[in-house]
Short mmCIF file of C-alpha atoms in Angstrom, two decimals:
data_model
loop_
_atom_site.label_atom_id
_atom_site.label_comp_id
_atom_site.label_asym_id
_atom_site.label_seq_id
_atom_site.Cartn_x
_atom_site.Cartn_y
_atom_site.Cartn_z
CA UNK A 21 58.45 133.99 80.98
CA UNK A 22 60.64 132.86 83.56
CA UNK A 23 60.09 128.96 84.86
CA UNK A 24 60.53 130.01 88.52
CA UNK A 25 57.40 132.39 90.97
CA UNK A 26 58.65 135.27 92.17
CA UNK A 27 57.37 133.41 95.27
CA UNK A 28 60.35 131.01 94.82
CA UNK A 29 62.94 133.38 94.17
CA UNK A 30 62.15 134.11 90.01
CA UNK A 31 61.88 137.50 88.71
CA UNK A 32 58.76 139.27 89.27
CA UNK A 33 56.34 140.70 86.26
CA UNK A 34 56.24 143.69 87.04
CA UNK A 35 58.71 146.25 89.29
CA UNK A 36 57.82 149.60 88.41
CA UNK A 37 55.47 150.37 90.77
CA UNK A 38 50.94 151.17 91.22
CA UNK A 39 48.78 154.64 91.57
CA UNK A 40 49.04 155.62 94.87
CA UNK A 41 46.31 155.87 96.71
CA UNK A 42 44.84 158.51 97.58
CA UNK A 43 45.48 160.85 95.41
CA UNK A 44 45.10 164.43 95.73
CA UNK A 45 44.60 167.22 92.87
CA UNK A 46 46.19 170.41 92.06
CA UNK A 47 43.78 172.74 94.47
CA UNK A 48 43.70 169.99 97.42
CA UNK A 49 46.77 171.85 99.74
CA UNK A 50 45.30 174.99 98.80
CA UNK A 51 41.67 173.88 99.96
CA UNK A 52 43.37 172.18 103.59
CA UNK A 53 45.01 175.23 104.12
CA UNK A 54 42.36 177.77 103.74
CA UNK A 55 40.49 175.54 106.16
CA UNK A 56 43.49 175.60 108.70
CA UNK A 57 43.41 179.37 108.22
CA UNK A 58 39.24 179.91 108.25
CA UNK A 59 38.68 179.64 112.21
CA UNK A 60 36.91 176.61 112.21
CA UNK A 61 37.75 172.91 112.33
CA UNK A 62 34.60 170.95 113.55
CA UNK A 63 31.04 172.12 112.94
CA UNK A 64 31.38 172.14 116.86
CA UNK A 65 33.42 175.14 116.48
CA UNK A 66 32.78 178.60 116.47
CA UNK A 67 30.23 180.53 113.53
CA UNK A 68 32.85 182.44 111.53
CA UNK A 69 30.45 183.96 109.24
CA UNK A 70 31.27 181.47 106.67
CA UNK A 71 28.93 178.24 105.92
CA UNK A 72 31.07 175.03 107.52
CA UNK A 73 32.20 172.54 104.42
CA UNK A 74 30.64 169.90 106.01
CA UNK A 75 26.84 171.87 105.33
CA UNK A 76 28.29 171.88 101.45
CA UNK A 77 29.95 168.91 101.61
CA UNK A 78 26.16 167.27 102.47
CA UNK A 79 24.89 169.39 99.82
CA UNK A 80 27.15 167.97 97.43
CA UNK A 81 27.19 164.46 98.15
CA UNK A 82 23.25 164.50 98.23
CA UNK A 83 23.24 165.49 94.84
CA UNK A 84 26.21 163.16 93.92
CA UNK A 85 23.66 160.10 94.72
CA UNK A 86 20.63 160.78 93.97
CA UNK A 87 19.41 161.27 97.58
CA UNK A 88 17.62 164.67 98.96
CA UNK A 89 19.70 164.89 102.24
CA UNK A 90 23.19 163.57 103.59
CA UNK A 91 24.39 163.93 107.11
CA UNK A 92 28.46 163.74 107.31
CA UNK A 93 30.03 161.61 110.11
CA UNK A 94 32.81 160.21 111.43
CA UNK A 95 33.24 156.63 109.79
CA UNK A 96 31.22 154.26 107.57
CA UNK A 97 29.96 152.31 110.82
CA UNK A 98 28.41 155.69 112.92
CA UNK A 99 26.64 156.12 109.62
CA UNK A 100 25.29 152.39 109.72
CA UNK A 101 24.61 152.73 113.62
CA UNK A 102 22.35 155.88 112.43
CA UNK A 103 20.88 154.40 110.12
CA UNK A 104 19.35 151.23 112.52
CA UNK A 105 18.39 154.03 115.07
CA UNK A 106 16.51 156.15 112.44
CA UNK A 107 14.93 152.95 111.18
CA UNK A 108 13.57 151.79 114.76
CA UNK A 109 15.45 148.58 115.31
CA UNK A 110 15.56 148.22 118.94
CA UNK A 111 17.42 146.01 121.57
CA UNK A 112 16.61 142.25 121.01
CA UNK A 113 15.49 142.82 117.33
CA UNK A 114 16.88 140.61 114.59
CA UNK A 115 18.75 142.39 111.53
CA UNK A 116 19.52 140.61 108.29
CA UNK A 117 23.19 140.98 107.49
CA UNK A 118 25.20 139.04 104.28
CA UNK A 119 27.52 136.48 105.59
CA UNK A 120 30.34 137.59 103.03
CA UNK A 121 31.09 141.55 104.46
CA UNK A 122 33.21 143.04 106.31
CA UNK A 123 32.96 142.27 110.16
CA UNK A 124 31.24 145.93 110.79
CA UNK A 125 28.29 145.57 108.96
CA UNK A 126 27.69 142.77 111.65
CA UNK A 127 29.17 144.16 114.76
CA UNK A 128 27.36 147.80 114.54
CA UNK A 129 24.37 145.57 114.96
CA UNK A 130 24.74 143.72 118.45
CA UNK A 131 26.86 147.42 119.04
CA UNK A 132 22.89 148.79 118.83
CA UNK A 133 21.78 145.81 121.16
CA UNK A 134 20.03 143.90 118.25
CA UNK A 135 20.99 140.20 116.94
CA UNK A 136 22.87 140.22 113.79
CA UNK A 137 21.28 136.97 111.48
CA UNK A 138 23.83 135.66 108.59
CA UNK A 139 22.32 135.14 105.37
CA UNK A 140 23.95 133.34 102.89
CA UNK A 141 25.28 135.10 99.36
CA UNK A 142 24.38 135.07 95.97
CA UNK A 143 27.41 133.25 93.95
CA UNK A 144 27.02 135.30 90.53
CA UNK A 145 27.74 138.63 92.91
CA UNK A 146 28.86 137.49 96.09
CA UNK A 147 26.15 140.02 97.47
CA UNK A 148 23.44 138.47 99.69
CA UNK A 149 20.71 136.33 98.43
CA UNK A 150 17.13 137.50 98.39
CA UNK A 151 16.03 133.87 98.98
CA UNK A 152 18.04 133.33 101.92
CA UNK A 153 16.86 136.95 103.26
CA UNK A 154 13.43 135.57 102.88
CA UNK A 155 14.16 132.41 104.57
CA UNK A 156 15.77 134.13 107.58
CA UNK A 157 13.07 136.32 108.73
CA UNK A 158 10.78 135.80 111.90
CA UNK A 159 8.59 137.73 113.72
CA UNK A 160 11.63 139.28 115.88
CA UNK A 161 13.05 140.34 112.24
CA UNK A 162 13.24 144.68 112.26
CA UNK A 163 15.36 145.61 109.36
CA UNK A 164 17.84 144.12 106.18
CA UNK A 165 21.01 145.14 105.19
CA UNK A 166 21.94 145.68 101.64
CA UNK A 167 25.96 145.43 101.28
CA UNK A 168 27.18 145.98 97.72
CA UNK A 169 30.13 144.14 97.82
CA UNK A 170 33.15 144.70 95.82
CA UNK A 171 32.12 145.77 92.25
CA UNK A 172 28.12 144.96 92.17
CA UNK A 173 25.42 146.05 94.17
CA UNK A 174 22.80 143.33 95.71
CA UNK A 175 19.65 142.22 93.92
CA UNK A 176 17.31 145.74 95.15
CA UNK A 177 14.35 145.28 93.49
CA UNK A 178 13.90 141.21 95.56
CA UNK A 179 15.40 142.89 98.66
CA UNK A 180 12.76 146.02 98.31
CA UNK A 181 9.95 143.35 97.55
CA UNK A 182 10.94 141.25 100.76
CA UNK A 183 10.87 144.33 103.24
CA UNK A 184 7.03 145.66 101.70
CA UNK A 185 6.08 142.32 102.14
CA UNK A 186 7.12 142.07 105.63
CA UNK A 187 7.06 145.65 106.94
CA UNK A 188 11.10 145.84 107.22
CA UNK A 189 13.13 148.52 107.31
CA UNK A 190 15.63 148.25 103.93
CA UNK A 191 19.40 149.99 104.83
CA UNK A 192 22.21 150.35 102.49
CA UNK A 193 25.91 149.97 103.30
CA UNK A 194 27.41 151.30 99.72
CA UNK A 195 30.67 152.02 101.57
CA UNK A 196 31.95 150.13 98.74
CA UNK A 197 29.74 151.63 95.52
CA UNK A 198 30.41 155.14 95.36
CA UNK A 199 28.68 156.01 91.88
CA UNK A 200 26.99 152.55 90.64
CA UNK A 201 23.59 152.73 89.86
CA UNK A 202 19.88 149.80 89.85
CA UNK A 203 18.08 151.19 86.93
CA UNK A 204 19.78 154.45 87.29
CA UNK A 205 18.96 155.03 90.72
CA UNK A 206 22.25 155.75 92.53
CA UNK A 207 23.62 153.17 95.28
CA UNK A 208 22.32 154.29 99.04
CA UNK A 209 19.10 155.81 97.36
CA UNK A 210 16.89 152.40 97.27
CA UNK A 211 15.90 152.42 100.68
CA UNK A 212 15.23 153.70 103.85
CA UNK A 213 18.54 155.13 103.58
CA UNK A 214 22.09 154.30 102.94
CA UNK A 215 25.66 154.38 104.66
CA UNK A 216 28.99 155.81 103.07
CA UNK A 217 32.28 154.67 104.31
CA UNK A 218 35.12 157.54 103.71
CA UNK A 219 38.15 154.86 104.88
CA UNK A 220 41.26 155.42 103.79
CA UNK A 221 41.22 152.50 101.11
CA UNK A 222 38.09 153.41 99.71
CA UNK A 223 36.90 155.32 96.11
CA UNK A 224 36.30 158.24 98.35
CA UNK A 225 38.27 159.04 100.97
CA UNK A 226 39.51 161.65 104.02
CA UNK A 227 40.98 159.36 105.53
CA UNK A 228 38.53 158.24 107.43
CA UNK A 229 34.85 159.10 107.69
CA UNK A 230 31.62 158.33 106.80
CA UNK A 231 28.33 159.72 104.87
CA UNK A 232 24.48 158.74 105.30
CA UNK A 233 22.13 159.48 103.23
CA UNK A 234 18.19 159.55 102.65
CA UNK A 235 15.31 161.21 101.37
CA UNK A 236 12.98 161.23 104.32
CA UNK A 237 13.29 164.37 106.27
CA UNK A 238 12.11 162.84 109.68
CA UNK A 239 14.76 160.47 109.42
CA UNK A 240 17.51 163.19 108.26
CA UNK A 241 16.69 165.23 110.73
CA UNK A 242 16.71 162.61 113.37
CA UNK A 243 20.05 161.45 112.07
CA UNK A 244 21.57 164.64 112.48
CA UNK A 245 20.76 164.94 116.02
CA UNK A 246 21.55 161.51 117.16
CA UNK A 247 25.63 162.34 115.30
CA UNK A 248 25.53 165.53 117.00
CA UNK A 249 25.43 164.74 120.62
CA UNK A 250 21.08 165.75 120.12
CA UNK A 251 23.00 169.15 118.64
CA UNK A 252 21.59 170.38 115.59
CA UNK A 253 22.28 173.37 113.31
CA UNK A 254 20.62 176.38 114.71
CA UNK A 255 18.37 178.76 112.80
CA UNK A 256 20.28 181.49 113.39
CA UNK A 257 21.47 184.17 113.65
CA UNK A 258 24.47 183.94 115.40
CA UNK A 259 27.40 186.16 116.75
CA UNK A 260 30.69 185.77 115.51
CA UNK A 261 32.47 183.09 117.87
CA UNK A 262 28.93 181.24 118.51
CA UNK A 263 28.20 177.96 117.61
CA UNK A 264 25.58 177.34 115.32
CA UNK A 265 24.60 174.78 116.82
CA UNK A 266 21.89 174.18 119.26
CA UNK A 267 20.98 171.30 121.47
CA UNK A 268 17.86 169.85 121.24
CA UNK A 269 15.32 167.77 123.88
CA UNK A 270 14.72 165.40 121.53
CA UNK A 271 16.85 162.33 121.24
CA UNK A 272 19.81 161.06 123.21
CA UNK A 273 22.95 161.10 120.54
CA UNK A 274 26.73 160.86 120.30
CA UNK A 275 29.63 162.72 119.19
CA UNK A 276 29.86 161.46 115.39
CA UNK A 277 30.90 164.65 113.85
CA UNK A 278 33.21 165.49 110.44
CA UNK A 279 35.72 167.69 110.89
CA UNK A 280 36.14 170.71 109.01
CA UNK A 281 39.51 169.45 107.32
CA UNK A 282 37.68 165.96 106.18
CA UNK A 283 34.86 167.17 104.68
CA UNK A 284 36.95 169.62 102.70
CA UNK A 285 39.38 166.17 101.07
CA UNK A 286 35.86 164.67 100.30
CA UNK A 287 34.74 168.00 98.75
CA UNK A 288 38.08 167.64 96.83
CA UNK A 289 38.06 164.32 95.92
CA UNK A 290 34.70 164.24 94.33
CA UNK A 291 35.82 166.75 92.05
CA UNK A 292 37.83 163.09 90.41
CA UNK A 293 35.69 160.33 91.72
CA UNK A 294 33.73 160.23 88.40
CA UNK A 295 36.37 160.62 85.98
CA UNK A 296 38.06 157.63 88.30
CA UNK A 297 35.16 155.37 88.16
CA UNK A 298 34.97 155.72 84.45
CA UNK A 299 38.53 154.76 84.48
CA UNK A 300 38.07 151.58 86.61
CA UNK A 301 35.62 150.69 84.64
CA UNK A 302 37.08 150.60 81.38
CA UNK A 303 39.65 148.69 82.88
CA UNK A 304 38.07 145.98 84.65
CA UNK A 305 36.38 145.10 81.42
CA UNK A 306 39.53 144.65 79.52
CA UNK A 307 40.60 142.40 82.40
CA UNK A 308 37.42 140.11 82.10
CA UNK A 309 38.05 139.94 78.46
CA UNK A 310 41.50 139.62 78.86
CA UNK A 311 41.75 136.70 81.74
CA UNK A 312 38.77 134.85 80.74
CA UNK A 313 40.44 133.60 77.64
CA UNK A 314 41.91 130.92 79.05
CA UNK A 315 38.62 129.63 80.42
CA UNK A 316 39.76 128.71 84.04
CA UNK A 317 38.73 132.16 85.30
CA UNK A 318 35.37 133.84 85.49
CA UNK A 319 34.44 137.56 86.60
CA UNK A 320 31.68 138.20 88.88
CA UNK A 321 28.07 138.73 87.23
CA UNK A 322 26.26 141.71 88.01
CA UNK A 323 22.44 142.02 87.66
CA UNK A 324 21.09 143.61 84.54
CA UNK A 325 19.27 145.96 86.45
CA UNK A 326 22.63 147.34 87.90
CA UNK A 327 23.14 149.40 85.19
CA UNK A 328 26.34 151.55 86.24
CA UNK A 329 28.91 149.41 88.54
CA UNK A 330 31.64 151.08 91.02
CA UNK A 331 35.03 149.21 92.21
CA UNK A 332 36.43 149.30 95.10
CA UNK A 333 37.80 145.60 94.54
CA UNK A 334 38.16 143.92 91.09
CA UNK A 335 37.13 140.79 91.61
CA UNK A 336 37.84 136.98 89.65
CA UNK A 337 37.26 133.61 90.33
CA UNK A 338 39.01 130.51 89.95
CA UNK A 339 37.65 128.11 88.15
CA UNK A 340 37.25 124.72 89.94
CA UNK A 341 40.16 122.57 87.72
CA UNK A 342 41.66 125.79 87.18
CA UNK A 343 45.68 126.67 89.03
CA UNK A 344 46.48 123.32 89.54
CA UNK A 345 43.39 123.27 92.04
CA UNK A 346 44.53 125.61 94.05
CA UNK A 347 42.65 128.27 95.99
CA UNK A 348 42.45 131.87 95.76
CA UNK A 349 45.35 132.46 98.98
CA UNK A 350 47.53 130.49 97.31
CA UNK A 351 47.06 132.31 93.82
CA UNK A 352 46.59 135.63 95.75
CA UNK A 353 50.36 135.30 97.26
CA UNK A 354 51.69 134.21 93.89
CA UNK A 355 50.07 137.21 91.86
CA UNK A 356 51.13 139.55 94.78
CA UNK A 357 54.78 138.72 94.67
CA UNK A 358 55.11 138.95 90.65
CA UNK A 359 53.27 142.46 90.76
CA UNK A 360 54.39 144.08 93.91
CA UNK A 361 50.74 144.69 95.07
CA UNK A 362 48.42 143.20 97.69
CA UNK A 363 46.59 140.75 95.90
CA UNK A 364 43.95 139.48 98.45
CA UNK A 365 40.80 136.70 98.84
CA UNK A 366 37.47 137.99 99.86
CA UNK A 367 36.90 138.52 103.53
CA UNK A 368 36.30 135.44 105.78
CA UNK A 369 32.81 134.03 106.24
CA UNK A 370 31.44 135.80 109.02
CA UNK A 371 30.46 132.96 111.01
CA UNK A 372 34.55 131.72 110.74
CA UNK A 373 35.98 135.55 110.69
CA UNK A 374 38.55 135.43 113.84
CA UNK A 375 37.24 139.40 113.87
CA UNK A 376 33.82 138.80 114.70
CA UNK A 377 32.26 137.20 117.46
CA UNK A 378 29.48 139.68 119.33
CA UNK A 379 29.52 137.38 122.22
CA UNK A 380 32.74 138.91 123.52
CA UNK A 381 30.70 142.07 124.02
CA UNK A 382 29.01 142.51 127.75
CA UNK A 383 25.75 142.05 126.17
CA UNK A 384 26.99 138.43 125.10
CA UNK A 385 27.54 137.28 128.69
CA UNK A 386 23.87 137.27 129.17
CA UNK A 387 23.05 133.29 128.57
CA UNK A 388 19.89 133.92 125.99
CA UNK A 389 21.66 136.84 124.47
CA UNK A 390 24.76 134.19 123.85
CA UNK A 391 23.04 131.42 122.00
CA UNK A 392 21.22 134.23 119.66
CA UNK A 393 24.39 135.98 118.99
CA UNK A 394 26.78 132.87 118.34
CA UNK A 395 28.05 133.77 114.35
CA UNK A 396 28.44 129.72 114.18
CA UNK A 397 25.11 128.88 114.21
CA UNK A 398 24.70 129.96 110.87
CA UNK A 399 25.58 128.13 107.87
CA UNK A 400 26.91 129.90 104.66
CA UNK A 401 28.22 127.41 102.18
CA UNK A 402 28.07 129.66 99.34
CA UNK A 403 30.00 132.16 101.16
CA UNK A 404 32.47 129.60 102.26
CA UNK A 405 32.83 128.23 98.52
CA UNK A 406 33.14 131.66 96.40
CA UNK A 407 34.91 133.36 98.98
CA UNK A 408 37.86 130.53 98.73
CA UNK A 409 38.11 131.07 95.18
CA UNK A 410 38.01 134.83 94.45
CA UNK A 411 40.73 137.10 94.31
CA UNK A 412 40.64 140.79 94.69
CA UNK A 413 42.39 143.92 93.04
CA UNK A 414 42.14 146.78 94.51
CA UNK A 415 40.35 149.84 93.13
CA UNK A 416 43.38 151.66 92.80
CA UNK A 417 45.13 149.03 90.80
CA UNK A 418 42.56 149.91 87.90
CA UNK A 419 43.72 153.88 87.66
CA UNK A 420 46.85 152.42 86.18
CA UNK A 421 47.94 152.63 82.64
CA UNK A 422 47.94 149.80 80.06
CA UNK A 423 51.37 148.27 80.48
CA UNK A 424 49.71 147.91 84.55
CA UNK A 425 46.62 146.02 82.82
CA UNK A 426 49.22 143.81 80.84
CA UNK A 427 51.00 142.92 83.85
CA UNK A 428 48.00 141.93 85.62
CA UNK A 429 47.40 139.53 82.84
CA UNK A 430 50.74 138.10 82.27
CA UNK A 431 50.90 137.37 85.99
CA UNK A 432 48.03 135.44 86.07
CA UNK A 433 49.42 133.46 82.73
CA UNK A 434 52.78 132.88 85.01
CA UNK A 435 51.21 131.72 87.85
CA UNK A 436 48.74 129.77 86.01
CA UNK A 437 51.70 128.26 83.80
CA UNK A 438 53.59 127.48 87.45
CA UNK A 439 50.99 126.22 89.63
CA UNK A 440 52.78 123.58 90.72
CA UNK A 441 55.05 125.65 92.79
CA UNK A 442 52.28 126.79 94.91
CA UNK A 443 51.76 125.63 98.10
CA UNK A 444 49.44 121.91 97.78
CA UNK A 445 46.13 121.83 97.98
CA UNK A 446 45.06 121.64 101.80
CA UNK A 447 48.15 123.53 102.74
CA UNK A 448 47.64 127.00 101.77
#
């Protein structure tokens, strides 16, 4: 091992490259082009006799999760926007959101003209915490969002119990859980309904894109209006060159649609997904055998109940005496510079995330509206603590081979073994 960081100018662990990501399989030009060739692009388009991918790709996916309908659209956050408009949640409502996501699970909120309300996270899974759910609703409280964050889904059967109790609508974002499972029941299933992201970066992608899903046919069919511009699929039949589509006097929508070309890579990537989630996960436990030896690193801690876990980050934490004392940026640039890959911390606390701050929107000019929007009236110490000492892998890091899982490992043994190059503590 060398006595210098690649940081500082040593030799890096490993050289030879990751998995790209995405990947493609052996029919997935074959499959783009027939769509490029087939007359239709966008379910928009013209009937060409032929049923549009995106009407199997919902099929499909459905089935995938456990769910009885799916509606396509165009990214993860038109499917969350759906899903607070099929559940009800109207301007001025409240909607509980984890204070450890990504800044969209927030923003689509006050984007619907409700307040978004942080809650606090649970520090085994860095998902939200049923008791600070509990302790954030009020009267003006519609609807809770579930994020399953990184590799574990949040505690369903407290959050489930909370929304009977108080008449909420429960939502899903399992952008990030394609595949896990709470007592078998697949991720996005567990409530009202759930929302897919289809992001480049994620465990199923087309780039971008987006999938909802339920099981209550008022709400799918509402859903597929309110994507559609109030368009739905017709009942036919139609005349070659016709949409199949009709519009409808029902609700007021916008355009949120798949095109033809996406929903035929997510059609061809689900062909792999579960071969690659078994692969991640055989992987991520050899890495929480493998770096928890040294006992100054600790993996995240699903619940028992979820019984099947997805990845689209691996995630560790650093133990409090552990590095030197440093924190998970400082570690995060070391490990990225000896393995040639991002290496990243959590996101930022939303009510500290430079990203997210619904007062900047015209609604948040509005004096009332201002003081119930402000992100820094919440406090989310737990959030704050974990989020400063976790470091994430990505998903496709975990596709790799084993000399990749022994270079993980011997990079954190380097830059645990060289701490004291890293930038002091308060400094990084």
């Amino acid at each position: 091992m060398s006595d210098l960081l690649a940081l500082r100018g040593g030799p890096a662990v490993w050289s030879e490259g990751w998995p790209e990501w995405p990947q493609t399989g052996p029919d997935t030009e074959r499959r783009l082009r027939e769509t490029l060739h087939g007359g239709r692009w966008a379910i928009s388009g013209e009937w060409t006799g032929q049923r549009p991918q995106e009407a199997r790709l919902a099929d499909r996916f459905a089935r995938f999760v456990g769910a009885r309908w799916c509606v396509p659209v165009d990214h993860g956050t038109s499917a969350l926007l759906i899903a607070l408009q099929t559940a009800g949640v109207r301007p001025g409502d409240e909607v509980i959101v984890p204070g450890l996501t990504w800044v969209a699970c927030a923003s689509v909120v006050a984007r619907a003209g409700a307040v978004p309300v942080l809650a606090d996270v649970d520090p085994r899974t860095l998902c939200v915490d049923p008791a600070a759910v509990d302790a954030a609703v009020t009267p003006r409280t519609a609807a809770i969002l579930a994020v399953h964050l990184y590799s574990a889904m949040a505690e369903m059967d407290a959050l489930q119990a909370i929304a009977e109790r108080h008449g909420l609508a429960l939502i899903e974002d399992a952008a990030q859980a394609y595949g896990a499972t709470w007592r078998g029941q697949g991720a996005g299933t567990l409530g009202l309904s759930g929302a897919f992201s289809a992001q480049q970066g994620k465990a199923l992608t087309s780039g971008e894109g987006g999938l909802f899903v339920t099981s209550s046919r008022e709400v799918r069919d509402r859903a597929e209006m309110l994507r559609g511009d109030g368009r739905r699929y017709g009942p036919g039949p139609h005349t070659r060159g016709q949409p199949d589509m009709e519009e409808a006097d029902v609700v007021q929508g916008w355009n949120m649609h798949l095109t033809e070309f996406q929903s035929t890579l997510l059609l061809d990537g689900l062909e792999r997904l579960d071969e690659q989630n078994r692969t991640r996960a055989r992987a991520a436990k050899t890495l929480d055998e493998r770096l928890t030896e040294q006992d100054d690193l600790e993996p995240i801690e699903p619940y028992a109940a979820n019984d099947t876990r997805a990845y689209y980050h691996y995630a560790i934490r650093l133990k409090k005496d552990g590095f030197g004392g440093r924190g998970a940026e400082a570690v995060a640039e070391a490990l990225s510079a000896e393995l040639g890959r991002w290496i990243r911390p959590p996101y930022r606390p939303l009510n500290e995330h430079p990203l997210y701050d619904p007062r900047r929107l015209p609604s948040g000019t509005v004096p009332e509206a201002a003081t119930r929007l402000d992100p820094t009236r919440f406090e989310l110490p737990v959030a704050r603590r974990e989020s400063a000492r976790t470091v994430l892998l990505h998903h496709s890091m975990l596709l790799g081979n084993q000399r990749h899982l022994d270079a993980v490992v011997e990079a954190f043994a380097k830059v645990r073994h060289l701490a004291a190059q890293l930038a002091p503590v308060g400094d990084s």
